[in-house]
Amino acid sequence: MTRFFLVFLSVQAVLFGMEMLAPVQAAVVQPWTGLVASASAAIIQFFDPSAISHGRVVQSAQSGFGISIEPGCNGVEAAIVLLAAVLAFPSSWKMKLWGLGLGFMAVQGVNLLRVVSLFFLGQWNLQVFEFAHLYMWQALIMLDVLIVWLLWMRYVARHEKRVSPAKQPSAPTA
């Protein structure tokens, strides 16, 4: 248990520290945030064809209302927490890669739902938007990370065969 927490905290410290570096922001975080904005606008266009994105902003060309996807709202931090939890848990690298791949997609899928819902909530009622943005979705994103990690751990426990030293077959004696 101590090893898990030390690895979990260390991986988070390193990745959150790296995320703050200007070159990482320019090469990874800002382009990712733009991609989140573009994907969100594409989803929104099914319901509001006037939705556009530019940079990290998603806006309705019809009403002029827009949201800016700021740090903490792009799913990067949630993905870092999930990555740290998966890497800290004792399992094979094959299982870790599956957990990271599927978990990343799940977290980003929920984050897209978050951005899309906030876009529509903001046009409807700014007080509800503020509550949903600051409280509800913050908790739901972290709950998503926890649920994804717990489901992955359960899968690993059921499917990864670990042979303990006491159960290993002994060598034949002569």
XYZ file of N, CA and C in Angstrom:
522
model
N 0.829 -1.197 0.000
C 0.000 0.000 0.000
C 0.866 1.250 0.000
N 1.948 1.227 0.774
C 2.850 2.377 0.831
C 3.488 2.615 -0.531
N 3.906 1.524 -1.198
C 4.495 1.637 -2.525
C 3.511 2.294 -3.486
N 2.244 1.877 -3.444
C 1.229 2.451 -4.323
C 1.154 3.963 -4.133
N 1.019 4.402 -2.885
C 0.868 5.835 -2.640
C 2.111 6.620 -3.035
N 3.287 6.066 -2.792
C 4.516 6.764 -3.169
C 4.641 6.900 -4.689
N 4.348 5.819 -5.407
C 4.396 5.873 -6.871
C 3.303 6.801 -7.389
N 2.095 6.688 -6.851
C 0.962 7.516 -7.262
C 1.287 9.000 -7.099
N 1.779 9.383 -5.941
C 2.102 10.790 -5.686
C 3.297 11.250 -6.510
N 4.294 10.391 -6.666
C 5.481 10.763 -7.443
C 5.146 10.984 -8.919
N 4.386 10.083 -9.496
C 4.010 10.227 -10.906
C 3.197 11.497 -11.107
N 2.271 11.763 -10.199
C 1.486 12.993 -10.310
C 2.368 14.226 -10.198
N 3.273 14.238 -9.241
C 4.157 15.396 -9.054
C 4.973 15.653 -10.313
N 5.539 14.591 -10.890
C 6.349 14.749 -12.100
C 5.492 15.237 -13.264
N 4.345 14.592 -13.488
C 3.513 14.955 -14.645
C 2.868 16.321 -14.494
N 2.391 16.663 -13.304
C 1.827 18.003 -13.116
C 2.914 19.066 -13.250
N 4.117 18.759 -12.769
C 5.231 19.680 -12.950
C 5.578 19.863 -14.413
N 5.622 18.763 -15.157
C 5.913 18.838 -16.594
C 4.820 19.599 -17.339
N 3.569 19.380 -16.933
C 2.448 20.030 -17.615
C 2.558 21.553 -17.533
N 3.152 22.066 -16.477
C 3.257 23.513 -16.301
C 4.379 24.151 -17.112
N 5.276 23.350 -17.650
C 6.391 23.890 -18.424
C 5.892 24.504 -19.734
N 6.430 25.656 -20.078
C 6.003 26.367 -21.289
C 6.126 25.519 -22.554
N 7.226 24.776 -22.753
C 7.298 23.957 -23.971
C 6.214 22.868 -24.026
N 5.885 22.285 -22.881
C 4.838 21.259 -22.838
C 3.472 21.901 -23.091
N 3.258 23.074 -22.525
C 2.009 23.798 -22.780
C 1.852 24.067 -24.282
N 2.925 24.557 -24.897
C 2.869 24.921 -26.314
C 2.747 23.710 -27.230
N 3.437 22.627 -26.893
C 3.477 21.467 -27.788
C 2.362 20.461 -27.548
N 1.839 20.401 -26.310
C 0.873 19.347 -25.987
C -0.455 19.921 -25.487
N -0.415 20.696 -24.419
C -1.649 21.106 -23.741
C -2.498 22.043 -24.596
N -1.899 23.074 -25.165
C -2.688 24.004 -25.979
C -3.263 23.351 -27.233
N -2.463 22.561 -27.969
C -3.076 21.863 -29.114
C -4.179 20.887 -28.690
N -3.971 20.195 -27.561
C -5.010 19.277 -27.079
C -6.282 20.051 -26.744
N -6.132 21.203 -26.087
C -7.287 22.017 -25.725
C -8.022 22.484 -26.976
N -7.287 22.844 -28.017
C -7.913 23.214 -29.285
C -8.666 22.053 -29.907
N -8.110 20.861 -29.777
C -8.780 19.656 -30.289
C -10.069 19.383 -29.510
N -10.032 19.579 -28.200
C -11.240 19.412 -27.374
C -12.305 20.417 -27.814
N -11.891 21.655 -28.071
C -12.841 22.681 -28.526
C -13.438 22.309 -29.880
N -12.597 21.849 -30.797
C -13.091 21.452 -32.130
C -14.049 20.269 -32.046
N -13.688 19.265 -31.257
C -14.553 18.092 -31.107
C -15.868 18.479 -30.447
N -15.802 19.352 -29.455
C -17.023 19.806 -28.778
C -17.925 20.553 -29.758
N -17.340 21.434 -30.566
C -18.130 22.176 -31.554
C -18.769 21.234 -32.561
N -18.039 20.201 -32.960
C -18.598 19.231 -33.910
C -19.808 18.514 -33.315
N -19.729 18.174 -32.041
C -20.867 17.521 -31.370
C -22.023 18.503 -31.232
N -21.719 19.722 -30.830
C -22.753 20.746 -30.630
C -23.475 21.040 -31.934
N -22.784 20.968 -33.058
C -23.394 21.282 -34.357
C -24.548 20.355 -34.713
N -24.629 19.175 -34.079
C -25.795 18.316 -34.292
C -27.062 18.981 -33.765
N -26.922 19.833 -32.758
C -28.068 20.490 -32.121
C -28.130 21.984 -32.442
N -26.988 22.589 -32.699
C -26.890 24.017 -33.003
C -25.892 24.179 -34.148
N -26.397 24.202 -35.389
C -25.497 24.271 -36.538
C -24.631 25.530 -36.582
N -24.944 26.511 -35.766
C -24.155 27.746 -35.782
C -22.927 27.670 -34.870
N -22.701 26.546 -34.213
C -21.563 26.409 -33.301
C -20.250 26.384 -34.080
N -19.289 27.138 -33.584
C -17.967 27.186 -34.189
C -16.919 27.108 -33.074
N -15.708 26.785 -33.465
C -14.616 26.821 -32.500
C -13.444 27.550 -33.131
N -12.722 28.250 -32.293
C -11.484 28.887 -32.716
C -10.560 28.889 -31.510
N -9.423 28.233 -31.698
C -8.515 28.059 -30.563
C -9.170 27.201 -29.512
N -9.241 27.723 -28.299
C -9.865 26.979 -27.202
C -11.292 27.449 -26.906
N -11.858 28.246 -27.797
C -13.195 28.811 -27.603
C -14.210 28.078 -28.465
N -15.351 27.773 -27.855
C -16.502 27.229 -28.570
C -17.590 28.289 -28.476
N -18.150 28.665 -29.618
C -19.077 29.793 -29.628
C -20.245 29.521 -30.560
N -21.376 30.109 -30.204
C -22.536 30.085 -31.074
C -22.472 31.332 -31.947
N -22.367 31.149 -33.261
C -22.325 32.288 -34.176
C -23.658 33.015 -34.183
N -24.725 32.312 -33.814
C -26.061 32.904 -33.815
C -26.275 33.801 -32.603
N -25.993 33.301 -31.397
C -26.261 34.085 -30.190
C -25.036 34.869 -29.711
N -23.863 34.452 -30.150
C -22.634 35.105 -29.698
C -22.082 34.535 -28.396
N -22.851 33.677 -27.726
C -22.392 33.095 -26.472
C -21.247 32.134 -26.759
N -20.258 32.165 -25.881
C -19.139 31.254 -26.054
C -18.539 30.847 -24.723
N -17.819 29.739 -24.753
C -17.078 29.283 -23.582
C -15.630 29.075 -23.999
N -14.743 29.358 -23.080
C -13.322 29.147 -23.306
C -12.870 27.973 -22.445
N -12.232 27.027 -23.068
C -11.760 25.840 -22.351
C -10.400 26.188 -21.742
N -10.394 26.380 -20.459
C -9.206 26.816 -19.733
C -8.492 25.606 -19.110
N -7.263 25.836 -18.614
C -6.575 24.737 -17.917
C -7.452 24.181 -16.796
N -7.482 22.887 -16.693
C -8.335 22.224 -15.714
C -9.660 21.794 -16.314
N -9.968 22.312 -17.497
C -11.231 21.972 -18.162
C -11.007 21.178 -19.443
N -9.766 20.825 -19.720
C -9.452 20.130 -20.964
C -9.259 18.623 -20.787
N -9.431 18.126 -19.569
C -9.302 16.697 -19.304
C -7.875 16.236 -19.066
N -6.898 17.119 -19.197
C -5.505 16.726 -19.025
C -5.223 16.342 -17.576
N -5.678 17.154 -16.647
C -5.413 16.880 -15.228
C -6.076 15.593 -14.776
N -7.301 15.361 -15.213
C -7.989 14.117 -14.859
C -7.251 12.915 -15.438
N -6.750 13.059 -16.664
C -5.992 11.971 -17.288
C -4.689 11.706 -16.528
N -4.063 12.754 -16.008
C -2.836 12.577 -15.232
C -3.118 11.787 -13.954
N -4.211 12.103 -13.278
C -4.560 11.377 -12.054
C -4.814 9.902 -12.374
N -5.537 9.630 -13.455
C -5.795 8.245 -13.853
C -4.493 7.538 -14.221
N -3.646 8.192 -14.990
C -2.378 7.609 -15.385
C -1.547 7.246 -14.158
N -1.491 8.141 -13.186
C -0.715 7.873 -11.966
C -1.287 6.685 -11.209
N -2.602 6.587 -11.119
C -3.229 5.479 -10.398
C -2.977 4.147 -11.104
N -3.082 4.125 -12.425
C -2.859 2.893 -13.180
C -1.395 2.473 -13.086
N -0.491 3.419 -13.236
C 0.930 3.074 -13.157
C 1.334 2.605 -11.762
N 0.691 3.141 -10.734
C 1.054 2.776 -9.359
C 0.535 1.401 -8.961
N -0.528 0.933 -9.597
C -1.125 -0.343 -9.234
C -0.292 -1.492 -9.806
N 0.010 -2.506 -8.993
C 0.830 -3.614 -9.492
C 0.057 -4.477 -10.493
N 0.494 -4.408 -11.738
C -0.088 -5.226 -12.802
C 0.920 -5.278 -13.940
N 0.628 -6.089 -14.933
C 1.527 -6.204 -16.080
C 1.456 -4.936 -16.930
N 2.484 -4.743 -17.728
C 2.484 -3.579 -18.609
C 1.384 -3.682 -19.652
N 1.043 -4.887 -20.056
C -0.062 -5.064 -21.009
C -1.362 -4.539 -20.395
N -1.630 -4.905 -19.156
C -2.843 -4.435 -18.477
C -2.799 -2.926 -18.259
N -1.638 -2.413 -17.903
C -1.496 -0.968 -17.697
C -1.811 -0.212 -18.986
N -1.291 -0.701 -20.114
C -1.536 -0.031 -21.392
C -3.019 -0.057 -21.757
N -3.667 -1.196 -21.511
C -5.114 -1.269 -21.755
C -5.859 -0.281 -20.851
N -5.486 -0.254 -19.580
C -6.127 0.663 -18.648
C -5.922 2.117 -19.033
N -4.716 2.446 -19.452
C -4.432 3.823 -19.852
C -5.184 4.204 -21.123
N -5.190 3.309 -22.102
C -5.868 3.614 -23.366
C -7.368 3.771 -23.210
N -7.981 2.755 -22.621
C -9.439 2.816 -22.455
C -9.841 3.878 -21.435
N -9.050 4.007 -20.372
C -9.349 5.010 -19.355
C -9.249 6.417 -19.903
N -8.222 6.679 -20.715
C -8.065 8.002 -21.327
C -9.280 8.327 -22.193
N -9.720 7.355 -22.982
C -10.896 7.586 -23.840
C -12.144 7.850 -23.001
N -12.316 7.110 -21.907
C -13.481 7.313 -21.044
C -13.456 8.697 -20.411
N -12.308 9.099 -19.901
C -12.194 10.419 -19.266
C -12.443 11.521 -20.291
N -11.858 11.387 -21.466
C -12.050 12.429 -22.482
C -13.486 12.439 -23.007
N -14.113 11.273 -23.079
C -15.519 11.231 -23.488
C -16.414 11.971 -22.504
N -16.199 11.747 -21.226
C -16.985 12.455 -20.206
C -16.646 13.945 -20.242
N -15.394 14.274 -20.499
C -15.026 15.692 -20.570
C -15.709 16.377 -21.758
N -15.825 15.685 -22.885
C -16.564 16.258 -24.019
C -18.023 16.485 -23.650
N -18.621 15.525 -22.972
C -19.996 15.688 -22.491
C -20.094 16.912 -21.582
N -19.093 17.088 -20.744
C -19.034 18.243 -19.840
C -19.033 19.552 -20.618
N -18.131 19.670 -21.595
C -18.015 20.918 -22.359
C -19.308 21.202 -23.120
N -19.856 20.182 -23.756
C -21.093 20.351 -24.526
C -22.243 20.783 -23.610
N -22.373 20.116 -22.465
C -23.471 20.483 -21.550
C -23.290 21.892 -21.011
N -22.067 22.280 -20.713
C -21.823 23.637 -20.211
C -22.119 24.689 -21.281
N -21.847 24.367 -22.525
C -22.161 25.284 -23.621
C -23.660 25.585 -23.647
N -24.466 24.544 -23.543
C -25.912 24.752 -23.579
C -26.439 25.345 -22.277
N -25.900 24.922 -21.144
C -26.326 25.497 -19.858
C -26.040 26.990 -19.796
N -24.900 27.403 -20.316
C -24.540 28.823 -20.286
C -25.475 29.683 -21.098
N -26.011 29.145 -22.151
C -26.980 29.906 -22.959
C -28.348 29.954 -22.293
N -28.617 28.970 -21.474
C -29.913 28.873 -20.815
C -29.953 29.678 -19.531
N -28.967 29.465 -18.632
C -28.990 30.113 -17.325
C -27.556 30.180 -16.783
N -27.028 31.384 -16.624
C -25.641 31.541 -16.187
C -25.408 31.069 -14.757
N -26.421 31.169 -13.887
C -26.247 30.680 -12.513
C -26.129 29.158 -12.485
N -26.951 28.491 -13.263
C -26.865 27.033 -13.351
C -25.533 26.640 -13.989
N -25.111 27.393 -15.004
C -23.818 27.154 -15.637
C -22.697 27.235 -14.601
N -22.673 28.275 -13.803
C -21.621 28.454 -12.798
C -21.606 27.299 -11.798
N -22.786 26.914 -11.314
C -22.852 25.785 -10.376
C -22.335 24.507 -11.024
N -22.821 24.231 -12.234
C -22.417 23.000 -12.926
C -20.920 23.023 -13.225
N -20.410 24.167 -13.633
C -18.994 24.275 -13.988
C -18.089 24.144 -12.768
N -18.402 24.864 -11.716
C -17.506 24.928 -10.561
C -17.643 23.758 -9.600
N -18.823 23.165 -9.519
C -19.046 22.140 -8.501
C -19.410 20.776 -9.085
N -20.485 20.729 -9.837
C -20.992 19.444 -10.296
C -19.992 18.724 -11.211
N -19.548 19.384 -12.282
C -18.680 18.707 -13.238
C -17.287 18.445 -12.694
N -16.791 19.278 -11.799
C -15.486 18.998 -11.182
C -15.542 17.657 -10.453
N -16.609 17.486 -9.675
C -16.770 16.238 -8.923
C -17.023 15.056 -9.853
N -17.831 15.258 -10.888
C -18.153 14.155 -11.796
C -16.942 13.680 -12.596
N -16.082 14.590 -12.981
C -14.879 14.182 -13.722
C -13.982 13.333 -12.830
N -13.785 13.757 -11.591
C -12.943 12.970 -10.682
C -13.621 11.654 -10.301
N -14.945 11.662 -10.195
C -15.679 10.423 -9.953
C -15.510 9.480 -11.144
N -15.511 10.021 -12.349
C -15.267 9.217 -13.550
C -13.891 8.568 -13.481
N -12.883 9.329 -13.089
C -11.531 8.779 -12.952
C -11.528 7.636 -11.948
N -12.163 7.853 -10.809
C -12.208 6.822 -9.767
C -12.927 5.573 -10.253
N -14.072 5.727 -10.899
C -14.842 4.576 -11.374
C -14.069 3.813 -12.447
N -13.474 4.538 -13.386
C -12.685 3.877 -14.430
C -11.546 3.085 -13.806
N -10.851 3.698 -12.848
C -9.733 3.013 -12.197
C -10.213 1.782 -11.423
N -11.313 1.908 -10.688
C -11.831 0.766 -9.925
C -12.275 -0.367 -10.844
N -12.929 -0.034 -11.953
C -13.331 -1.066 -12.909
C -12.111 -1.745 -13.524
N -11.096 -0.955 -13.847
C -9.873 -1.519 -14.393
C -9.197 -2.432 -13.370
N -9.114 -1.988 -12.117
C -8.507 -2.825 -11.063
C -9.259 -4.137 -10.923
N -10.571 -4.082 -10.963
C -11.391 -5.291 -10.855
C -11.101 -6.230 -12.024
N -11.001 -5.666 -13.217
C -10.684 -6.474 -14.396
C -9.309 -7.113 -14.244
N -8.337 -6.338 -13.812
C -6.979 -6.860 -13.626
C -6.988 -7.998 -12.612
N -7.672 -7.809 -11.511
C -7.707 -8.829 -10.459
C -8.323 -10.133 -10.970
N -9.300 -10.024 -11.847
C -9.968 -11.227 -12.354
C -9.207 -11.913 -13.487
N -8.475 -11.161 -14.278
C -7.899 -11.721 -15.496
C -6.393 -11.876 -15.509
N -5.733 -11.245 -14.618
C -4.286 -11.386 -14.609
C -3.919 -12.452 -13.587
N -3.381 -13.520 -14.081
C -3.011 -14.641 -13.206
C -1.670 -14.335 -12.568
N -1.676 -14.294 -11.283
C -0.430 -14.101 -10.546
C -0.163 -15.371 -9.759
N 0.983 -15.918 -9.946
C 1.361 -17.125 -9.226
C 2.234 -16.702 -8.059
N 1.749 -16.964 -6.862
C 2.542 -16.617 -5.686
C 3.636 -17.653 -5.492
N 4.736 -17.278 -4.836
C 5.838 -18.231 -4.648
C 5.397 -19.508 -3.928
N 4.435 -19.443 -3.044
C 3.989 -20.628 -2.311
C 3.238 -21.601 -3.229
N 2.653 -21.086 -4.335
C 1.863 -21.937 -5.221
C 2.618 -22.368 -6.474
N 3.857 -21.939 -6.640
C 4.620 -22.343 -7.793
C 4.914 -23.837 -7.688
N 4.868 -24.514 -8.826
C 5.175 -25.950 -8.775
C 6.645 -26.142 -8.388
N 6.851 -27.111 -7.565
C 8.213 -27.380 -7.127
C 8.931 -28.240 -8.165
N 10.243 -28.127 -8.154
C 11.048 -28.919 -9.085
C 11.014 -30.386 -8.663
N 11.005 -31.290 -9.628
C 10.974 -32.725 -9.260
C 12.266 -33.089 -8.514
N 12.092 -33.945 -7.550
C 13.247 -34.400 -6.774
C 13.765 -35.702 -7.330
N 15.039 -35.897 -7.222
C 15.645 -37.104 -7.771
C 15.804 -38.168 -6.725
